[in-house]
Coordinates of C-alpha atoms and ligand atoms in Angstrom, one line a residue:
M8 CA 0.0 0.0 0.0
A9 CA 1.2 3.5 -0.8
D10 CA 2.4 5.7 2.0
R11 CA 0.3 8.8 2.8
L12 CA 1.9 12.2 2.4
F13 CA 0.1 15.0 4.4
I14 CA -0.3 18.3 2.6
F15 CA 0.0 21.3 5.0
D16 CA -1.0 24.4 3.1
T17 CA 0.5 27.7 4.3
T18 CA -0.8 30.0 1.6
L19 CA -2.8 31.9 4.1
R20 CA 0.1 32.4 6.5
D21 CA 3.6 32.2 4.9
G22 CA 2.1 33.0 1.5
E23 CA 0.1 35.9 2.7
Q24 CA 3.2 37.5 4.2
V25 CA 4.1 38.7 0.7
P26 CA 3.9 42.5 0.5
G27 CA 0.8 43.5 -1.4
C28 CA -0.8 40.1 -1.2
Q29 CA -2.8 40.6 1.9
L30 CA -6.4 39.3 1.9
N31 CA -9.4 40.4 3.9
T32 CA -11.2 37.8 6.1
V33 CA -13.9 37.2 3.4
E34 CA -11.3 36.4 0.8
K35 CA -9.4 34.2 3.2
I36 CA -12.5 32.2 3.9
Q37 CA -13.0 31.8 0.1
V38 CA -9.5 30.5 -0.3
A39 CA -9.8 28.2 2.8
K40 CA -13.0 26.6 1.5
Q41 CA -11.3 26.1 -1.9
L42 CA -8.3 24.4 -0.1
E43 CA -10.8 22.1 1.6
T44 CA -12.3 21.2 -1.8
L45 CA -8.8 20.6 -3.1
G46 CA -8.2 18.1 -0.3
V47 CA -5.4 19.6 1.8
D48 CA -4.9 18.0 5.2
V49 CA -3.9 21.1 7.2
I50 CA -4.6 24.8 6.6
E51 CA -2.3 27.2 8.4
A52 CA -4.8 30.0 8.8
G53 CA -2.6 32.7 10.3
F54 CA -0.4 34.0 13.2
P55 CA -3.2 35.1 15.6
V56 CA -1.0 37.2 17.9
S57 CA 0.4 39.3 15.1
S58 CA -2.7 41.3 14.4
P59 CA -6.4 41.5 15.2
G60 CA -7.1 40.8 11.5
D61 CA -5.1 37.5 11.7
F62 CA -6.8 36.6 14.9
N63 CA -10.2 37.1 13.4
S64 CA -9.4 35.2 10.2
V65 CA -8.3 32.2 12.2
I66 CA -11.7 32.3 14.0
E67 CA -13.7 32.7 10.9
I68 CA -11.8 30.0 8.9
S69 CA -12.2 27.6 11.8
K70 CA -16.0 28.1 11.6
A71 CA -16.1 27.9 7.8
V72 CA -14.0 24.7 7.3
T73 CA -14.9 21.2 8.4
W74 CA -12.3 18.5 7.4
P75 CA -8.8 20.0 7.3
V76 CA -6.9 20.6 10.5
I77 CA -6.8 24.3 11.2
C78 CA -3.3 25.4 12.4
A79 CA -2.2 28.6 14.0
L80 CA 1.4 29.8 14.2
T81 CA 3.0 31.1 17.4
R82 CA 6.5 31.9 18.7
A83 CA 7.7 30.0 21.7
V84 CA 6.0 32.5 23.9
Q85 CA 3.1 31.8 26.3
K86 CA 1.1 34.9 25.2
D87 CA 1.2 33.8 21.6
I88 CA 0.1 30.3 22.5
D89 CA -2.8 31.6 24.7
V90 CA -4.0 33.8 21.8
A91 CA -3.6 31.0 19.2
A92 CA -5.7 28.6 21.4
E93 CA -8.4 31.2 21.7
A94 CA -8.5 31.8 18.0
L95 CA -8.8 28.1 17.3
K96 CA -11.7 27.6 19.7
Y97 CA -14.2 26.9 16.8
A98 CA -11.9 24.6 14.8
K99 CA -13.2 21.0 14.5
H100 CA -9.6 19.8 14.3
K101 CA -7.0 22.1 15.7
R102 CA -3.2 22.4 15.8
I103 CA -0.8 24.9 17.4
H104 CA 2.4 25.4 15.5
T105 CA 5.0 26.7 17.9
G106 CA 8.8 27.0 17.6
I107 CA 12.1 28.9 17.9
G108 CA 15.3 29.5 15.9
T109 CA 17.9 26.8 16.4
S110 CA 20.8 27.8 14.1
D111 CA 23.8 29.5 15.7
P112 CA 23.1 32.8 14.0
H113 CA 19.5 32.8 15.4
I114 CA 20.6 31.7 18.9
R115 CA 23.4 34.3 19.0
Y116 CA 22.0 37.3 17.2
K117 CA 18.2 36.9 17.5
F118 CA 17.9 35.5 21.0
N119 CA 21.3 36.3 22.6
S120 CA 21.0 32.9 24.1
T121 CA 22.7 29.5 24.3
R122 CA 21.9 26.1 22.8
E123 CA 20.8 24.7 26.2
E124 CA 18.5 27.6 26.9
I125 CA 16.9 27.3 23.4
I126 CA 16.0 23.6 24.1
E127 CA 14.5 24.6 27.4
R128 CA 12.3 27.3 25.8
A129 CA 11.3 24.9 23.0
V130 CA 10.3 22.2 25.5
A131 CA 8.4 24.7 27.6
A132 CA 6.5 26.0 24.6
V133 CA 5.4 22.5 23.4
K134 CA 4.3 21.5 26.9
Y135 CA 2.4 24.7 27.3
A136 CA 0.7 24.3 23.9
R137 CA -0.2 20.7 24.8
R138 CA -2.3 22.1 27.7
Y139 CA -4.6 23.4 25.1
V140 CA -4.5 20.9 22.2
D141 CA -3.5 17.3 21.5
D142 CA -1.9 18.2 18.2
V143 CA 1.2 20.4 18.5
E144 CA 3.7 21.0 15.7
F145 CA 7.2 22.3 16.6
Y146 CA 9.3 24.2 14.1
A147 CA 13.0 24.6 14.4
E148 CA 13.4 27.8 12.5
D149 CA 16.5 27.9 10.2
A150 CA 16.9 24.1 10.7
G151 CA 18.5 24.2 7.2
R152 CA 21.6 25.9 8.7
T153 CA 21.4 24.1 12.1
D154 CA 24.1 21.7 13.1
N155 CA 22.5 18.2 12.7
R156 CA 23.6 16.8 16.1
Y157 CA 22.2 19.8 17.9
L158 CA 19.0 19.7 15.8
A159 CA 18.6 16.0 16.7
Q160 CA 18.8 16.9 20.4
V161 CA 16.2 19.7 20.0
I162 CA 13.8 17.4 18.1
E163 CA 14.2 14.5 20.6
A164 CA 13.4 16.9 23.5
V165 CA 10.3 18.4 21.9
I166 CA 8.9 15.0 20.9
K167 CA 9.4 13.9 24.5
A168 CA 7.5 17.1 25.5
G169 CA 4.6 16.1 23.4
A170 CA 5.1 17.4 19.8
T171 CA 3.1 15.4 17.3
V172 CA 4.7 16.9 14.2
V173 CA 8.3 18.3 13.9
N174 CA 8.9 20.8 11.2
I175 CA 12.4 21.2 9.7
P176 CA 12.3 24.5 7.9
D177 CA 15.0 25.5 5.4
T178 CA 14.0 29.1 6.3
T179 CA 16.6 30.8 4.1
G180 CA 16.4 28.4 1.1
Y181 CA 20.1 27.6 1.5
C182 CA 20.3 23.8 1.5
L183 CA 21.2 21.6 -1.4
P184 CA 18.7 18.8 -2.1
E185 CA 21.1 16.1 -1.0
E186 CA 22.0 18.0 2.1
Y187 CA 18.4 18.6 3.1
G188 CA 17.5 14.9 2.4
A189 CA 20.5 13.9 4.5
K190 CA 19.3 16.1 7.4
I191 CA 15.9 14.4 7.5
R192 CA 17.6 11.0 7.2
Y193 CA 19.9 11.9 10.1
L194 CA 16.9 12.7 12.3
M195 CA 15.1 9.5 11.3
E196 CA 18.2 7.5 12.3
N197 CA 19.4 9.5 15.4
V198 CA 16.4 10.8 17.2
D199 CA 14.9 8.5 19.9
G200 CA 11.2 8.4 19.5
I201 CA 11.1 9.9 16.0
H202 CA 8.4 7.5 15.0
K203 CA 6.0 9.1 17.5
A204 CA 6.0 12.3 15.4
V205 CA 5.5 13.1 11.7
I206 CA 8.5 14.9 10.2
S207 CA 7.5 17.9 8.1
T208 CA 9.4 19.8 5.3
H209 CA 9.2 23.5 5.0
C210 CA 11.4 24.8 2.2
H211 CA 11.9 28.3 0.8
N212 CA 12.9 28.9 -2.8
D213 CA 15.7 31.5 -2.5
L214 CA 18.0 29.4 -4.7
G215 CA 15.3 27.8 -6.7
M216 CA 15.5 24.5 -4.9
A217 CA 12.4 24.4 -2.7
T218 CA 10.6 21.7 -4.6
A219 CA 13.8 19.6 -5.1
N220 CA 14.6 19.9 -1.3
T221 CA 11.0 19.0 -0.3
M222 CA 11.1 15.9 -2.5
S223 CA 14.5 15.0 -1.1
G224 CA 13.1 15.3 2.4
V225 CA 10.1 13.1 1.4
L226 CA 12.3 10.5 -0.1
A227 CA 14.3 10.4 3.2
G228 CA 11.2 9.9 5.3
A229 CA 9.3 13.2 5.8
R230 CA 5.5 12.5 5.6
Q231 CA 4.2 16.1 5.7
V232 CA 5.1 18.9 3.3
E233 CA 4.4 22.6 3.9
V234 CA 3.5 24.3 0.7
T235 CA 1.6 27.2 -0.9
I236 CA -0.5 27.6 -4.0
N237 CA 1.6 28.9 -6.9
G238 CA 4.6 28.7 -4.6
I239 CA 3.9 32.2 -3.2
G240 CA 5.6 33.3 -0.1
E241 CA 8.2 35.8 1.2
R242 CA 11.1 36.6 -1.0
A243 CA 11.4 33.8 -3.7
G244 CA 8.5 31.9 -2.1
N245 CA 7.7 28.5 -0.7
T246 CA 7.5 25.1 -2.2
S247 CA 4.5 25.0 -4.5
L248 CA 1.7 22.6 -3.7
E249 CA 0.8 21.8 -7.2
E250 CA 4.4 20.7 -8.0
I251 CA 4.6 18.3 -5.1
A252 CA 1.1 16.9 -5.7
M253 CA 1.9 16.2 -9.4
I254 CA 5.4 14.8 -8.8
V255 CA 3.9 12.3 -6.4
K256 CA 1.0 11.5 -8.8
C257 CA 3.3 11.1 -11.8
H258 CA 6.0 9.0 -10.0
H259 CA 4.2 5.8 -9.1
D260 CA 7.6 4.4 -8.5
I261 CA 8.0 6.2 -5.1
N262 CA 4.7 4.7 -3.9
I263 CA 3.4 7.8 -2.1
E264 CA 0.0 9.3 -2.3
T265 CA -1.8 12.5 -1.2
N266 CA -5.4 13.4 -0.7
I267 CA -5.3 16.2 -3.4
N268 CA -8.0 16.2 -6.0
T269 CA -5.6 17.3 -8.7
Q270 CA -8.5 18.5 -11.0
K271 CA -9.0 21.3 -8.5
I272 CA -5.4 22.6 -8.9
Y273 CA -5.9 25.0 -11.8
P274 CA -9.0 26.7 -10.4
T275 CA -7.4 27.1 -7.0
S276 CA -4.3 28.6 -8.6
R277 CA -6.4 31.1 -10.6
M278 CA -8.4 32.0 -7.5
V279 CA -5.3 32.7 -5.4
S280 CA -3.6 34.6 -8.1
S281 CA -6.6 36.7 -8.7
L282 CA -7.5 37.4 -5.1
M283 CA -3.9 38.2 -4.2
N284 CA -3.3 40.2 -7.4
M285 CA -0.2 38.1 -7.8
P286 CA 0.4 37.0 -11.5
V287 CA 1.7 33.5 -12.1
Q288 CA 4.8 33.4 -14.3
P289 CA 3.9 32.1 -17.7
N290 CA 6.5 29.2 -17.5
K291 CA 5.5 28.2 -14.0
A292 CA 5.4 24.4 -13.8
I293 CA 1.8 22.9 -13.8
V294 CA -0.2 26.2 -13.6
G295 CA 1.7 28.6 -15.9
R296 CA 0.0 29.8 -19.1
N297 CA 2.7 28.0 -21.1
A298 CA 2.9 24.9 -19.0
F299 CA 1.2 22.8 -21.6
A300 CA 1.8 24.9 -24.7
H301 CA 4.0 23.1 -27.2
S302 CA 5.4 25.6 -29.6
S303 CA 8.3 24.1 -31.4
G304 CA 7.5 22.3 -34.7
I305 CA 9.1 19.0 -33.6
H306 CA 7.1 19.0 -30.4
Q307 CA 3.8 19.9 -32.0
D308 CA 4.3 17.2 -34.6
G309 CA 5.0 14.6 -31.9
V310 CA 2.1 15.7 -29.7
L311 CA -0.3 15.5 -32.7
K312 CA 0.9 11.9 -33.4
N313 CA 0.6 10.9 -29.7
V314 CA 0.5 13.2 -26.7
Q315 CA 2.7 10.8 -24.8
T316 CA 5.7 11.9 -26.9
Y317 CA 6.1 15.1 -25.0
E318 CA 3.4 15.3 -22.4
I319 CA 3.8 13.7 -19.0
I320 CA 0.6 15.2 -17.5
D321 CA -2.8 15.4 -19.1
P322 CA -3.8 19.1 -18.6
K323 CA -7.3 17.8 -17.7
D324 CA -5.7 16.1 -14.6
V325 CA -4.9 19.5 -13.2
G326 CA -8.3 21.0 -14.1
I327 CA -7.3 22.7 -17.4
D328 CA -10.1 21.9 -19.8
D329 CA -9.8 23.6 -23.2
N330 CA -13.2 22.3 -24.1
A331 CA -14.8 24.1 -21.2
I332 CA -17.9 26.2 -22.2
V333 CA -16.8 29.6 -23.3
L334 CA -18.9 32.4 -21.9
T335 CA -20.1 35.1 -24.3
A336 CA -22.6 37.9 -24.3
R337 CA -25.3 35.3 -24.9
S338 CA -24.6 33.2 -21.8
G339 CA -27.2 33.2 -19.1
R340 CA -26.9 33.5 -15.3
A341 CA -26.9 29.7 -14.9
A342 CA -23.8 29.3 -17.1
L343 CA -22.1 32.1 -15.2
K344 CA -23.1 30.6 -11.8
H345 CA -21.7 27.2 -13.0
R346 CA -18.4 28.7 -14.1
L347 CA -18.1 30.6 -10.8
S348 CA -18.7 27.4 -8.9
V349 CA -16.0 25.5 -10.9
L350 CA -13.7 28.3 -9.9
G351 CA -14.6 27.7 -6.3
I352 CA -16.9 30.8 -5.9
E353 CA -20.4 30.5 -4.5
M354 CA -22.4 33.6 -4.2
E355 CA -25.9 34.7 -3.1
Q356 CA -28.4 35.9 -5.7
P357 CA -28.0 39.7 -5.2
K358 CA -24.2 39.5 -5.7
L359 CA -24.7 37.1 -8.6
D360 CA -27.1 39.6 -10.3
K361 CA -24.5 42.3 -9.9
V362 CA -21.7 40.2 -11.3
Y363 CA -23.9 39.1 -14.2
E364 CA -24.7 42.7 -15.0
D365 CA -20.9 43.5 -15.1
F366 CA -20.3 40.3 -17.0
L367 CA -22.7 41.5 -19.8
K368 CA -21.0 44.9 -19.9
L369 CA -17.6 43.2 -20.3
A370 CA -19.0 40.7 -22.9
D371 CA -20.1 43.6 -25.0
K372 CA -16.5 44.8 -25.1
K373 CA -14.7 41.5 -25.6
K374 CA -15.6 38.3 -27.5
D375 CA -14.7 35.5 -25.1
I376 CA -14.8 35.9 -21.3
T377 CA -12.0 33.9 -19.7
D378 CA -11.8 32.5 -16.2
D379 CA -9.5 35.4 -15.2
D380 CA -12.1 37.9 -16.3
I381 CA -14.7 36.1 -14.2
L382 CA -12.5 36.0 -11.2
L383 CA -11.9 39.8 -11.6
L384 CA -15.6 40.4 -11.9
A385 CA -16.3 38.3 -8.8
G386 CA -13.8 40.4 -6.9
A387 CA -14.8 43.7 -8.4
D388 CA -16.6 44.9 -5.2
R389 CA -13.2 45.1 -3.5
S390 CA -13.1 48.8 -4.3
L391 CA -16.6 49.5 -2.9
N392 CA -15.2 50.7 0.4
H393 CA -12.8 53.1 -1.3
H394 CA -13.3 56.7 -0.2
I395 CA -11.6 58.0 -3.4
K396 CA -13.2 56.8 -6.7
L397 CA -12.5 57.5 -10.3
E398 CA -15.6 59.1 -11.8
Y399 CA -14.4 59.8 -15.4
L400 CA -11.2 59.8 -17.4
Q401 CA -10.4 61.3 -20.8
V402 CA -7.0 61.1 -22.4
T403 CA -5.5 62.0 -25.7
S404 CA -2.3 60.5 -26.9
G405 CA -0.5 59.7 -30.1
V406 CA 2.8 60.1 -31.9
G407 CA 4.3 63.6 -32.1
V408 CA 1.8 65.1 -29.6
R409 CA 1.9 65.6 -25.9
S410 CA -0.7 63.6 -24.0
V411 CA -3.4 65.4 -22.1
A412 CA -5.6 63.8 -19.4
S413 CA -8.7 65.2 -17.7
L414 CA -10.4 63.3 -14.9
G415 CA -12.9 63.5 -12.1
L416 CA -12.5 62.0 -8.7
N417 CA -15.2 61.5 -6.1
I418 CA -13.7 61.9 -2.6
S419 CA -16.1 60.9 0.1
G420 CA -19.0 62.2 -1.9
E421 CA -17.3 65.5 -3.1
H422 CA -16.4 66.0 -6.8
F423 CA -13.0 67.2 -8.0
E424 CA -11.7 67.7 -11.5
A425 CA -8.2 68.3 -12.9
A426 CA -6.4 68.2 -16.2
A427 CA -2.7 67.8 -16.9
T428 CA -0.2 67.1 -19.7
G429 CA 2.4 64.4 -19.5
N430 CA 5.0 62.2 -21.1
G431 CA 2.4 59.7 -22.3
P432 CA -1.2 59.1 -21.2
V433 CA -0.5 57.4 -17.9
D434 CA 1.9 60.1 -16.8
A435 CA -0.6 62.8 -17.8
A436 CA -3.4 61.0 -15.9
I437 CA -1.3 60.5 -12.7
K438 CA -0.3 64.1 -12.8
A439 CA -3.9 65.1 -12.9
V440 CA -4.6 62.8 -9.9
K441 CA -1.7 64.4 -8.0
Q442 CA -3.2 67.9 -8.6
I443 CA -6.2 66.8 -6.6
I444 CA -4.5 64.6 -4.1
K445 CA -1.7 66.8 -3.0
R446 CA 0.6 64.4 -1.3
Q447 CA 4.3 63.6 -1.7
M448 CA 4.0 60.2 -3.2
T449 CA 6.4 58.3 -5.6
L450 CA 5.5 55.6 -8.1
K451 CA 8.0 52.8 -7.4
E452 CA 6.7 50.0 -9.6
F453 CA 4.3 49.7 -12.4
T454 CA 3.5 46.5 -14.2
I455 CA 0.9 46.0 -17.0
Q456 CA -0.2 42.6 -17.9
A457 CA -2.7 41.5 -20.5
I458 CA -4.4 38.4 -19.2
S459 CA -4.4 36.1 -22.1
K460 CA -5.0 36.9 -25.7
G461 CA -6.6 39.4 -28.0
S462 CA -6.5 43.2 -28.3
D463 CA -9.9 43.3 -26.5
D464 CA -8.4 41.7 -23.4
V465 CA -8.6 43.0 -19.9
G466 CA -5.3 44.6 -18.8
K467 CA -4.2 44.1 -15.2
V468 CA -2.0 46.8 -13.6
H469 CA 0.0 46.4 -10.4
M470 CA 1.5 49.5 -8.8
Q471 CA 3.7 50.2 -5.8
V472 CA 3.6 53.7 -4.4
E473 CA 5.8 55.1 -1.7
Y474 CA 4.2 57.6 0.7
D475 CA 5.4 58.8 4.1
G476 CA 8.1 56.1 4.3
Q477 CA 5.7 53.3 3.6
M478 CA 5.1 51.2 0.5
Y479 CA 1.5 50.7 -0.7
Y480 CA 0.3 48.2 -3.3
G481 CA -2.5 48.8 -5.7
F482 CA -4.3 46.9 -8.4
G483 CA -6.6 47.9 -11.4
A484 CA -8.2 45.9 -14.1
N485 CA -9.9 47.3 -17.2
T486 CA -10.1 46.7 -21.0
D487 CA -8.6 50.2 -21.1
I488 CA -5.1 50.0 -19.7
I489 CA -4.9 53.7 -19.0
A490 CA -8.0 53.4 -16.9
A491 CA -6.6 50.3 -15.2
S492 CA -3.4 52.2 -14.4
V493 CA -5.3 55.1 -12.8
E494 CA -7.5 52.6 -10.9
A495 CA -4.3 50.9 -9.5
Y496 CA -2.9 54.3 -8.5
I497 CA -6.1 55.3 -6.7
D498 CA -6.2 51.9 -5.1
C499 CA -2.8 52.6 -3.5
I500 CA -4.0 56.0 -2.3
N501 CA -7.1 54.5 -0.7
K502 CA -4.8 52.4 1.4
F503 CA -2.8 55.3 2.8
K504 CA -3.0 55.2 6.6
H505 CA -3.6 59.0 6.9
Ligands
KIV27 O1 10.3 29.6 7.1 C1 10.1 29.4 8.3 O2 11.0 29.0 9.1 C2 8.8 29.5 8.8 C3 8.5 29.1 10.2 C4 7.8 30.1 11.0 C5 7.7 27.8 10.2 O3 7.9 30.0 8.1
ZN28 ZN1 8.5 29.8 6.0

């Protein structure tokens, strides 16, 4: 019989730490329910002591989700553990994830402590967490750079103290696959009582080795993997769930299985990308736009003769269905509702009516409505709470002329108008916004992305604006890319703290 590999999804904790990717509680619930449908075993729902928003999200996710274990992160600090236990009170299956840095740089510079004292703190935290829950996971932060003999002592001590899962994070993404696998094997062979706990991998992608390291850990005996959808996460990200799920599915030879319903992978990837405004790179394994696109003549010829020549995964196995019904201006509410539900979004009638109305407007402008368009429409009410709204925008641009923009803003019910010239239409429009919003703000990053194909496509714009020493992230989507750019700029301003 195949060995079971547990999938611990940390999209809503490690993934959500990415600047600009923060979700509100409603969006987190939507992602959590989709993760449940996908079949993950554990959802790390947040770090409750870090903010009231995280605390509340853990509570609401605990109420909304039935099957997966809900996990809350803490430091090895009693207050954190108290708050996590409180946030988990509605979870049907709950886990506290506590831990401390174990590498010499962490012990010396972060804690100004000693190896012995760190073991004492780790043991105390695990014992304290066990007073609240039966399922306690311990993380040895920066285990990737921790001396193996010392790491084995820490892990042995926390298992004795009651840890049910031990997490061996390669926090900095430093390890080589062989080295990380050897570390897990060393623990398997040298920790007394190791079989009383599940060993978990948690790899970061700083050197592009997160997936390889995770698989190396699994081959050495780890039976839980900590992963995120689309591999999102701080810096270069975490191991991506879809890659591990498909590696395990494709390689029957390793005799390991997960509970993942792989056909839900693509819709989940689209949902997370859309809600977090985080584009997926086109050549991303499994879920990138080009992941199954054969472009060279030799490959196309081979695939046409027999797909097995160049395809190791049937795109349908990950939920990509080229024959899916295409939505157009003639599609009814039922077709839209069905597509939304395939994408993991259920909505009440009034919201569905509003999305359908917006859908018809968009379908008038473009021929085929894609899943990305639908996800955008479903999330369009994100700007409803904005106190600054774009009322109208007119721009002239062309070759050999200076661009002119005039626009109107509604600021908390009051109307303002301005006009400006600029070095191109976006520059002109932003200068006009700045005439109304007189703040010292600097545009730091500006990315325009057409979603898929066709000149009628919706353009997505991501912006980063610096104001008062802080960075703000904004997003806009429109078939008119100048309007999308202004929307993204205004989205940033709406987030200013004062
Ligand atoms: O990367 C890491 O070490 C972590 C821990 C907090 C689990 O995310
Ligand atoms: Zn991490």
